[in-house]
């Protein structure tokens, strides 16, 4: 039974209202009040807004602190500067190339650096920025060296030389609107949702069929497109390109804009840029002291508004809660009978420790298999090896006739294997419906379709009333339920559950057991890692017990308690 | 006389106040880097301009809004756009070359004369009639630099250490040309990042090339660091540094003994005296800003005075001022200024040397009317 929560009686606005009102205010200011100086500052703000929108994609949505974003900005600027001032090319030719060059550079450097973990990635991208800066300074024949290149022509659109002031501001903000609309649309679509999950939990993203590497590379390259476009426009506004466009203050400005405005939000990029570009101008009368006031204002904003300006606006004017979609069952997966997963000779060692040593198992469609053993016996490693989070040293993982051992997690997930994790990890900023819908992003054609299917999965587990609740608010038992729904939404042939009953009350365990039986009855093969024998043995049709990576017992659950080796290694003599 | 001369800087102010009703009012915004790596030099530039603008010729009142340009071209253009919002006679513009290059197109569009002490050669190579440089460019100072090394010191194997900035690259190019023409072979040259915290490695490498003189073209802090490390190492060859060395703020970073025998090129050295007028300027500067003036302050003072003199002579618009600067001659405190047709107003340089007993250098050689090919 699905219950739709009633919205609280507060002033709510459509999601696009804030952006619309903001643009209208900016437009009115530009048209009615702004002096040439005001328009100039507004134009610079537009340039930084465009750069920050791109940064929101890689940093805000993708969670990758790319310190090369300033370098891509500079590369776009230099492409325009060199082609415009040295070769006399016009905007129609320089602008696309100023986007293309940083895009290609991002693809080139992204492949190796995106494999690095967070802080190493940040350092590597900082290194890229330094190399590009050194090249700009030390190749004076091409770049003009430290002096840079003057004489960059202005923007010419369809034969119209765009003059300074309102027309230039309008063109720059036109690109901001265009880029903002595209980024907004991407962020709300399947790609943006997938990227957010990659940011929040890359392991889960991979296990849900999302190609983490490809998504990250796409975000990195797309952000470079925005940075390049902003760099090109920046050069057109000041008619000279010099190494300052590649220096760290540009990167810091973009980062500060994204954080102050609101991480991951297009509106945040625009608000942050408008505020942070204007702030120093407002305090300029203080001469040298303005930096202190500017710094204090910036610090206060970050401390008092950790979610940025858009977070504050959301608190003041909560966006209208979206109505739940109607639950729709996804088209039924092809019915499979017999063995759906065959594992043979699986081995994995970590240094001198053999975590898994020759494990073999077969899961039949509709069966429930228990996997038990003492801590450190290799149970979770077996699940990790099957699901692709670890690469086996040897062995086969055969699904539908294909050996998937050592393949990427997303490839294995797409082959029909889903899993849950011992420590439940749900994206804190997402609602339950959004978290479960993430499992369908790789399969469905739209977010709406994914959410309809997600609601079906929640309904199957009796959790539809949680759909609009934030994941962060859920107690442990409900988090496990939501995670199970997420895995179920994949319609897997094989479901790997890592201690699904941990922390549950007896009533909750009974409820969970009922759901697992129903899932198995629908044809899915379950492999359940569990320590609670009272929960597992009545549930499972077959049990494997591991000890020190080796199979100690492989047989019916009834034989577990009577097996001397299992008792000695795991259950103990006093086991009930 | 020396006590009376500083008062001359104040008399015009009194006259201006008494005749305010018929005073000619001018606005000369001062757009200079007060923050960032060039803040010391930018502050000197501001002070020089303000000293002139607060003591204008009789019958003139001057408004001088100061706007910090930081060190980015973007901020400089924004500052110029802001300043251009009102009636402007001329603009005191940043000494940072990349900022000047960015401001030039806008100045031409607004038809505003930019009066600067930027040493970057290319700012007067843009065919822009609105830029006037009251500081000798590298074509002048590096010619004097190289000639002093070769002709006065008799050195033929210089080692060149320069900065990897626009300033450094421009100076390096001019020094290479000048040394080659003078028949001296550069036995070593290396660029140094302004952020380098230890210059001993480059000093060691330079000495390994067995030079007979070390020629520096570095910013202020790196110059002081290099000279200190060279003094500590007891190097056997003399140092002839770039203009940063002459700045009192650079010398203040060193002990007098560390400066012994070090020479430097510069446009002027007001604290070294040389004439009663220069000494009066120095005294007035110290009184107004509680700091020591350098060549940038004096150059900007001279440039701003030329603008004010043009107004005094009847210039009523920015275009009038541009014409006066383009065609006139101004007897400044540091030198005589006249345009070479491109806006290069300064054609003299001096060499100063420290005796090891004080931080005030002596002028040991003056080079006037130097013409050179600007790169």
PDB file of C-alpha atoms in Angstrom, chain B residues 128-369:
ATOM      1  CA  UNK B 128      48.592  52.873 -29.105  1.00  0.00           C
ATOM      2  CA  UNK B 129      48.933  56.657 -28.841  1.00  0.00           C
ATOM      3  CA  UNK B 130      47.479  56.770 -25.311  1.00  0.00           C
ATOM      4  CA  UNK B 131      50.355  55.225 -23.352  1.00  0.00           C
ATOM      5  CA  UNK B 132      53.241  57.217 -21.838  1.00  0.00           C
ATOM      6  CA  UNK B 133      56.048  55.497 -19.969  1.00  0.00           C
ATOM      7  CA  UNK B 134      57.990  57.666 -17.518  1.00  0.00           C
ATOM      8  CA  UNK B 135      60.475  55.004 -16.681  1.00  0.00           C
ATOM      9  CA  UNK B 136      63.237  53.860 -18.962  1.00  0.00           C
ATOM     10  CA  UNK B 137      62.336  50.636 -20.667  1.00  0.00           C
ATOM     11  CA  UNK B 138      64.646  47.688 -20.895  1.00  0.00           C
ATOM     12  CA  UNK B 139      66.079  49.050 -24.136  1.00  0.00           C
ATOM     13  CA  UNK B 140      67.536  51.883 -22.038  1.00  0.00           C
ATOM     14  CA  UNK B 141      68.271  50.344 -18.640  1.00  0.00           C
ATOM     15  CA  UNK B 142      69.683  47.060 -19.914  1.00  0.00           C
ATOM     16  CA  UNK B 143      71.892  48.940 -22.348  1.00  0.00           C
ATOM     17  CA  UNK B 144      73.260  50.929 -19.396  1.00  0.00           C
ATOM     18  CA  UNK B 145      73.460  47.729 -17.356  1.00  0.00           C
ATOM     19  CA  UNK B 146      75.528  45.897 -19.972  1.00  0.00           C
ATOM     20  CA  UNK B 147      77.687  48.898 -20.818  1.00  0.00           C
ATOM     21  CA  UNK B 148      78.621  49.427 -17.186  1.00  0.00           C
ATOM     22  CA  UNK B 149      79.584  45.765 -16.835  1.00  0.00           C
ATOM     23  CA  UNK B 150      81.688  45.682 -19.986  1.00  0.00           C
ATOM     24  CA  UNK B 151      82.987  49.242 -20.382  1.00  0.00           C
ATOM     25  CA  UNK B 152      83.429  50.340 -16.755  1.00  0.00           C
ATOM     26  CA  UNK B 153      84.175  47.057 -14.996  1.00  0.00           C
ATOM     27  CA  UNK B 154      85.928  45.498 -17.972  1.00  0.00           C
ATOM     28  CA  UNK B 155      84.144  42.192 -17.550  1.00  0.00           C
ATOM     29  CA  UNK B 156      83.763  39.832 -20.517  1.00  0.00           C
ATOM     30  CA  UNK B 157      82.307  36.629 -19.002  1.00  0.00           C
ATOM     31  CA  UNK B 158      79.020  37.596 -17.367  1.00  0.00           C
ATOM     32  CA  UNK B 159      76.626  35.057 -15.854  1.00  0.00           C
ATOM     33  CA  UNK B 160      72.973  36.123 -16.103  1.00  0.00           C
ATOM     34  CA  UNK B 161      70.312  35.128 -13.592  1.00  0.00           C
ATOM     35  CA  UNK B 162      66.864  36.400 -14.429  1.00  0.00           C
ATOM     36  CA  UNK B 163      63.261  36.006 -13.348  1.00  0.00           C
ATOM     37  CA  UNK B 164      60.787  33.789 -15.208  1.00  0.00           C
ATOM     38  CA  UNK B 165      58.264  36.617 -15.410  1.00  0.00           C
ATOM     39  CA  UNK B 166      57.464  39.149 -18.102  1.00  0.00           C
ATOM     40  CA  UNK B 167      59.890  41.524 -16.432  1.00  0.00           C
ATOM     41  CA  UNK B 168      62.600  38.884 -16.327  1.00  0.00           C
ATOM     42  CA  UNK B 169      62.149  37.611 -19.860  1.00  0.00           C
ATOM     43  CA  UNK B 170      62.144  41.095 -21.349  1.00  0.00           C
ATOM     44  CA  UNK B 171      65.303  42.111 -19.463  1.00  0.00           C
ATOM     45  CA  UNK B 172      67.042  38.879 -20.348  1.00  0.00           C
ATOM     46  CA  UNK B 173      66.392  39.397 -24.062  1.00  0.00           C
ATOM     47  CA  UNK B 174      67.808  42.926 -23.975  1.00  0.00           C
ATOM     48  CA  UNK B 175      70.846  41.936 -21.937  1.00  0.00           C
ATOM     49  CA  UNK B 176      71.655  39.084 -24.317  1.00  0.00           C
ATOM     50  CA  UNK B 177      71.590  41.471 -27.254  1.00  0.00           C
ATOM     51  CA  UNK B 178      73.589  44.175 -25.507  1.00  0.00           C
ATOM     52  CA  UNK B 179      76.310  41.824 -24.240  1.00  0.00           C
ATOM     53  CA  UNK B 180      76.656  40.246 -27.662  1.00  0.00           C
ATOM     54  CA  UNK B 181      77.041  43.644 -29.301  1.00  0.00           C
ATOM     55  CA  UNK B 182      79.601  44.672 -26.673  1.00  0.00           C
ATOM     56  CA  UNK B 183      81.620  41.530 -27.293  1.00  0.00           C
ATOM     57  CA  UNK B 184      80.959  39.846 -23.950  1.00  0.00           C
ATOM     58  CA  UNK B 185      80.083  36.174 -23.901  1.00  0.00           C
ATOM     59  CA  UNK B 186      77.321  35.081 -21.525  1.00  0.00           C
ATOM     60  CA  UNK B 187      78.844  32.022 -19.869  1.00  0.00           C
ATOM     61  CA  UNK B 188      75.696  31.128 -17.952  1.00  0.00           C
ATOM     62  CA  UNK B 189      72.043  32.103 -17.938  1.00  0.00           C
ATOM     63  CA  UNK B 190      69.129  30.667 -16.021  1.00  0.00           C
ATOM     64  CA  UNK B 191      65.590  31.748 -15.174  1.00  0.00           C
ATOM     65  CA  UNK B 192      64.430  31.655 -11.563  1.00  0.00           C
ATOM     66  CA  UNK B 193      60.852  31.405 -10.373  1.00  0.00           C
ATOM     67  CA  UNK B 194      59.849  34.373  -8.168  1.00  0.00           C
ATOM     68  CA  UNK B 195      58.657  31.928  -5.509  1.00  0.00           C
ATOM     69  CA  UNK B 196      62.045  30.180  -5.204  1.00  0.00           C
ATOM     70  CA  UNK B 197      63.112  30.103  -1.562  1.00  0.00           C
ATOM     71  CA  UNK B 198      66.734  29.091  -2.048  1.00  0.00           C
ATOM     72  CA  UNK B 199      68.941  30.550  -4.751  1.00  0.00           C
ATOM     73  CA  UNK B 200      72.139  28.822  -3.656  1.00  0.00           C
ATOM     74  CA  UNK B 201      71.754  26.085  -6.299  1.00  0.00           C
ATOM     75  CA  UNK B 202      71.580  28.609  -9.133  1.00  0.00           C
ATOM     76  CA  UNK B 203      74.448  30.600  -7.598  1.00  0.00           C
ATOM     77  CA  UNK B 204      76.575  27.454  -7.399  1.00  0.00           C
ATOM     78  CA  UNK B 205      75.776  26.534 -10.979  1.00  0.00           C
ATOM     79  CA  UNK B 206      76.571  30.050 -12.147  1.00  0.00           C
ATOM     80  CA  UNK B 207      79.953  30.066 -10.395  1.00  0.00           C
ATOM     81  CA  UNK B 208      80.777  26.685 -11.898  1.00  0.00           C
ATOM     82  CA  UNK B 209      80.727  28.387 -15.308  1.00  0.00           C
ATOM     83  CA  UNK B 210      83.612  30.597 -14.102  1.00  0.00           C
ATOM     84  CA  UNK B 211      82.081  34.027 -14.811  1.00  0.00           C
ATOM     85  CA  UNK B 212      83.884  37.265 -14.028  1.00  0.00           C
ATOM     86  CA  UNK B 213      80.663  39.057 -12.994  1.00  0.00           C
ATOM     87  CA  UNK B 214      77.176  38.052 -11.873  1.00  0.00           C
ATOM     88  CA  UNK B 215      74.421  39.989 -13.628  1.00  0.00           C
ATOM     89  CA  UNK B 216      71.017  39.861 -11.953  1.00  0.00           C
ATOM     90  CA  UNK B 217      67.644  40.747 -13.360  1.00  0.00           C
ATOM     91  CA  UNK B 218      65.357  39.716 -10.516  1.00  0.00           C
ATOM     92  CA  UNK B 219      62.453  41.159  -8.550  1.00  0.00           C
ATOM     93  CA  UNK B 220      63.021  42.742  -5.162  1.00  0.00           C
ATOM     94  CA  UNK B 221      62.801  39.798  -2.753  1.00  0.00           C
ATOM     95  CA  UNK B 222      64.751  37.357  -4.964  1.00  0.00           C
ATOM     96  CA  UNK B 223      67.432  40.022  -5.455  1.00  0.00           C
ATOM     97  CA  UNK B 224      67.827  40.422  -1.688  1.00  0.00           C
ATOM     98  CA  UNK B 225      67.901  36.653  -1.217  1.00  0.00           C
ATOM     99  CA  UNK B 226      70.515  36.194  -3.906  1.00  0.00           C
ATOM    100  CA  UNK B 227      72.743  38.978  -2.593  1.00  0.00           C
ATOM    101  CA  UNK B 228      72.514  37.605   0.951  1.00  0.00           C
ATOM    102  CA  UNK B 229      73.384  34.071  -0.126  1.00  0.00           C
ATOM    103  CA  UNK B 230      76.199  35.369  -2.339  1.00  0.00           C
ATOM    104  CA  UNK B 231      77.633  37.402   0.559  1.00  0.00           C
ATOM    105  CA  UNK B 232      77.436  34.394   2.846  1.00  0.00           C
ATOM    106  CA  UNK B 233      79.242  32.283   0.264  1.00  0.00           C
ATOM    107  CA  UNK B 234      82.007  34.878  -0.157  1.00  0.00           C
ATOM    108  CA  UNK B 235      81.839  34.857  -3.933  1.00  0.00           C
ATOM    109  CA  UNK B 236      84.909  36.134  -5.757  1.00  0.00           C
ATOM    110  CA  UNK B 237      83.119  38.118  -8.488  1.00  0.00           C
ATOM    111  CA  UNK B 238      81.145  41.371  -8.395  1.00  0.00           C
ATOM    112  CA  UNK B 239      77.356  41.594  -8.670  1.00  0.00           C
ATOM    113  CA  UNK B 240      75.617  44.095 -10.906  1.00  0.00           C
ATOM    114  CA  UNK B 241      71.907  43.804 -10.287  1.00  0.00           C
ATOM    115  CA  UNK B 242      68.735  45.044 -11.924  1.00  0.00           C
ATOM    116  CA  UNK B 243      66.714  48.024 -10.793  1.00  0.00           C
ATOM    117  CA  UNK B 244      65.042  46.126  -7.936  1.00  0.00           C
ATOM    118  CA  UNK B 245      68.307  46.367  -6.006  1.00  0.00           C
ATOM    119  CA  UNK B 246      68.195  50.154  -5.853  1.00  0.00           C
ATOM    120  CA  UNK B 247      64.851  50.130  -4.033  1.00  0.00           C
ATOM    121  CA  UNK B 248      65.251  51.090  -0.372  1.00  0.00           C
ATOM    122  CA  UNK B 249      62.796  48.324   0.491  1.00  0.00           C
ATOM    123  CA  UNK B 250      65.181  45.790  -1.075  1.00  0.00           C
ATOM    124  CA  UNK B 251      68.234  47.200   0.668  1.00  0.00           C
ATOM    125  CA  UNK B 252      66.311  47.145   3.940  1.00  0.00           C
ATOM    126  CA  UNK B 253      66.218  43.348   3.698  1.00  0.00           C
ATOM    127  CA  UNK B 254      70.036  43.226   3.829  1.00  0.00           C
ATOM    128  CA  UNK B 255      72.811  44.290   6.157  1.00  0.00           C
ATOM    129  CA  UNK B 256      75.054  47.054   4.772  1.00  0.00           C
ATOM    130  CA  UNK B 257      78.024  44.681   4.858  1.00  0.00           C
ATOM    131  CA  UNK B 258      76.150  42.238   2.622  1.00  0.00           C
ATOM    132  CA  UNK B 259      75.702  45.024   0.094  1.00  0.00           C
ATOM    133  CA  UNK B 260      79.380  45.902  -0.155  1.00  0.00           C
ATOM    134  CA  UNK B 261      80.450  46.212  -3.770  1.00  0.00           C
ATOM    135  CA  UNK B 262      77.010  45.448  -5.163  1.00  0.00           C
ATOM    136  CA  UNK B 263      75.920  47.750  -7.990  1.00  0.00           C
ATOM    137  CA  UNK B 264      72.617  48.130  -9.790  1.00  0.00           C
ATOM    138  CA  UNK B 265      71.066  49.906 -12.717  1.00  0.00           C
ATOM    139  CA  UNK B 266      68.053  52.139 -12.194  1.00  0.00           C
ATOM    140  CA  UNK B 267      66.271  55.099 -13.630  1.00  0.00           C
ATOM    141  CA  UNK B 268      67.052  57.165 -10.548  1.00  0.00           C
ATOM    142  CA  UNK B 269      67.911  56.869  -6.890  1.00  0.00           C
ATOM    143  CA  UNK B 270      66.215  59.697  -5.044  1.00  0.00           C
ATOM    144  CA  UNK B 271      67.681  58.763  -1.658  1.00  0.00           C
ATOM    145  CA  UNK B 272      71.139  59.154  -3.180  1.00  0.00           C
ATOM    146  CA  UNK B 273      70.440  62.857  -3.713  1.00  0.00           C
ATOM    147  CA  UNK B 274      72.169  64.559  -6.589  1.00  0.00           C
ATOM    148  CA  UNK B 275      70.322  67.874  -6.646  1.00  0.00           C
ATOM    149  CA  UNK B 276      68.469  70.089  -4.178  1.00  0.00           C
ATOM    150  CA  UNK B 277      65.206  69.403  -5.987  1.00  0.00           C
ATOM    151  CA  UNK B 278      65.616  65.655  -5.656  1.00  0.00           C
ATOM    152  CA  UNK B 279      66.521  66.021  -1.996  1.00  0.00           C
ATOM    153  CA  UNK B 280      63.426  68.171  -1.471  1.00  0.00           C
ATOM    154  CA  UNK B 281      61.312  65.511  -3.143  1.00  0.00           C
ATOM    155  CA  UNK B 282      62.819  62.853  -0.895  1.00  0.00           C
ATOM    156  CA  UNK B 283      62.161  64.888   2.225  1.00  0.00           C
ATOM    157  CA  UNK B 284      58.563  65.603   1.212  1.00  0.00           C
ATOM    158  CA  UNK B 285      58.020  61.943   0.378  1.00  0.00           C
ATOM    159  CA  UNK B 286      59.372  60.846   3.743  1.00  0.00           C
ATOM    160  CA  UNK B 287      57.180  63.375   5.509  1.00  0.00           C
ATOM    161  CA  UNK B 288      54.052  62.361   3.622  1.00  0.00           C
ATOM    162  CA  UNK B 289      54.428  58.580   3.637  1.00  0.00           C
ATOM    163  CA  UNK B 290      56.998  57.760   6.303  1.00  0.00           C
ATOM    164  CA  UNK B 291      58.880  55.706   3.727  1.00  0.00           C
ATOM    165  CA  UNK B 292      61.883  55.957   1.449  1.00  0.00           C
ATOM    166  CA  UNK B 293      61.213  56.885  -2.181  1.00  0.00           C
ATOM    167  CA  UNK B 294      62.580  54.860  -5.067  1.00  0.00           C
ATOM    168  CA  UNK B 295      62.884  55.349  -8.812  1.00  0.00           C
ATOM    169  CA  UNK B 296      59.310  54.238  -9.416  1.00  0.00           C
ATOM    170  CA  UNK B 297      58.000  56.907  -7.064  1.00  0.00           C
ATOM    171  CA  UNK B 298      60.153  59.564  -8.671  1.00  0.00           C
ATOM    172  CA  UNK B 299      59.292  58.469 -12.209  1.00  0.00           C
ATOM    173  CA  UNK B 300      55.581  58.482 -11.449  1.00  0.00           C
ATOM    174  CA  UNK B 301      55.929  61.837  -9.730  1.00  0.00           C
ATOM    175  CA  UNK B 302      57.627  63.264 -12.798  1.00  0.00           C
ATOM    176  CA  UNK B 303      55.025  61.776 -15.138  1.00  0.00           C
ATOM    177  CA  UNK B 304      52.129  63.087 -13.096  1.00  0.00           C
ATOM    178  CA  UNK B 305      53.763  66.508 -12.870  1.00  0.00           C
ATOM    179  CA  UNK B 306      54.035  66.588 -16.650  1.00  0.00           C
ATOM    180  CA  UNK B 307      50.282  65.960 -16.873  1.00  0.00           C
ATOM    181  CA  UNK B 308      49.580  68.720 -14.362  1.00  0.00           C
ATOM    182  CA  UNK B 309      51.953  71.090 -16.153  1.00  0.00           C
ATOM    183  CA  UNK B 310      50.105  70.368 -19.378  1.00  0.00           C
ATOM    184  CA  UNK B 311      46.825  71.311 -17.687  1.00  0.00           C
ATOM    185  CA  UNK B 312      48.485  74.410 -16.289  1.00  0.00           C
ATOM    186  CA  UNK B 313      49.572  75.230 -19.822  1.00  0.00           C
ATOM    187  CA  UNK B 314      46.004  75.044 -21.068  1.00  0.00           C
ATOM    188  CA  UNK B 315      45.202  71.396 -21.722  1.00  0.00           C
ATOM    189  CA  UNK B 316      41.509  71.010 -20.931  1.00  0.00           C
ATOM    190  CA  UNK B 317      40.722  67.537 -22.162  1.00  0.00           C
ATOM    191  CA  UNK B 318      42.294  64.118 -22.159  1.00  0.00           C
ATOM    192  CA  UNK B 319      43.076  64.623 -25.843  1.00  0.00           C
ATOM    193  CA  UNK B 320      44.848  67.903 -25.028  1.00  0.00           C
ATOM    194  CA  UNK B 321      46.910  66.140 -22.396  1.00  0.00           C
ATOM    195  CA  UNK B 322      47.787  63.353 -24.818  1.00  0.00           C
ATOM    196  CA  UNK B 323      49.009  65.901 -27.355  1.00  0.00           C
ATOM    197  CA  UNK B 324      51.059  67.711 -24.730  1.00  0.00           C
ATOM    198  CA  UNK B 325      52.701  64.505 -23.577  1.00  0.00           C
ATOM    199  CA  UNK B 326      53.331  63.358 -27.141  1.00  0.00           C
ATOM    200  CA  UNK B 327      54.991  66.517 -28.306  1.00  0.00           C
ATOM    201  CA  UNK B 328      56.312  68.279 -25.216  1.00  0.00           C
ATOM    202  CA  UNK B 329      59.437  68.054 -23.161  1.00  0.00           C
ATOM    203  CA  UNK B 330      59.436  67.961 -19.395  1.00  0.00           C
ATOM    204  CA  UNK B 331      62.361  68.718 -17.170  1.00  0.00           C
ATOM    205  CA  UNK B 332      61.692  66.246 -14.385  1.00  0.00           C
ATOM    206  CA  UNK B 333      63.581  65.568 -11.210  1.00  0.00           C
ATOM    207  CA  UNK B 334      65.081  62.313 -12.441  1.00  0.00           C
ATOM    208  CA  UNK B 335      65.742  63.297 -16.037  1.00  0.00           C
ATOM    209  CA  UNK B 336      64.372  65.149 -19.026  1.00  0.00           C
ATOM    210  CA  UNK B 337      61.352  63.440 -20.554  1.00  0.00           C
ATOM    211  CA  UNK B 338      60.316  63.517 -24.166  1.00  0.00           C
ATOM    212  CA  UNK B 339      58.416  61.022 -26.271  1.00  0.00           C
ATOM    213  CA  UNK B 340      60.189  58.981 -28.905  1.00  0.00           C
ATOM    214  CA  UNK B 341      56.930  58.852 -30.833  1.00  0.00           C
ATOM    215  CA  UNK B 342      55.804  55.654 -29.199  1.00  0.00           C
ATOM    216  CA  UNK B 343      55.247  56.928 -25.675  1.00  0.00           C
ATOM    217  CA  UNK B 344      58.692  56.109 -24.313  1.00  0.00           C
ATOM    218  CA  UNK B 345      59.415  59.285 -22.339  1.00  0.00           C
ATOM    219  CA  UNK B 346      62.514  58.270 -20.360  1.00  0.00           C
ATOM    220  CA  UNK B 347      65.880  57.785 -22.022  1.00  0.00           C
ATOM    221  CA  UNK B 348      68.339  57.934 -19.130  1.00  0.00           C
ATOM    222  CA  UNK B 349      69.592  55.477 -16.564  1.00  0.00           C
ATOM    223  CA  UNK B 350      72.091  55.491 -13.742  1.00  0.00           C
ATOM    224  CA  UNK B 351      74.290  52.951 -12.039  1.00  0.00           C
ATOM    225  CA  UNK B 352      74.379  52.978  -8.235  1.00  0.00           C
ATOM    226  CA  UNK B 353      76.766  51.122  -5.955  1.00  0.00           C
ATOM    227  CA  UNK B 354      76.782  50.322  -2.230  1.00  0.00           C
ATOM    228  CA  UNK B 355      79.875  50.944  -0.159  1.00  0.00           C
ATOM    229  CA  UNK B 356      79.140  48.416   2.562  1.00  0.00           C
ATOM    230  CA  UNK B 357      78.699  51.051   5.243  1.00  0.00           C
ATOM    231  CA  UNK B 358      75.108  52.100   4.611  1.00  0.00           C
ATOM    232  CA  UNK B 359      72.006  51.149   2.662  1.00  0.00           C
ATOM    233  CA  UNK B 360      72.117  54.369   0.664  1.00  0.00           C
ATOM    234  CA  UNK B 361      73.857  53.800  -2.660  1.00  0.00           C
ATOM    235  CA  UNK B 362      75.940  56.337  -4.539  1.00  0.00           C
ATOM    236  CA  UNK B 363      75.345  57.183  -8.174  1.00  0.00           C
ATOM    237  CA  UNK B 364      78.530  56.147  -9.954  1.00  0.00           C
ATOM    238  CA  UNK B 365      77.579  56.468 -13.601  1.00  0.00           C
ATOM    239  CA  UNK B 366      74.886  58.207 -15.593  1.00  0.00           C
ATOM    240  CA  UNK B 367      73.793  57.265 -19.114  1.00  0.00           C
ATOM    241  CA  UNK B 368      71.680  59.847 -20.961  1.00  0.00           C
ATOM    242  CA  UNK B 369      69.897  59.849 -24.280  1.00  0.00           C
TER     243      UNK B 369
END
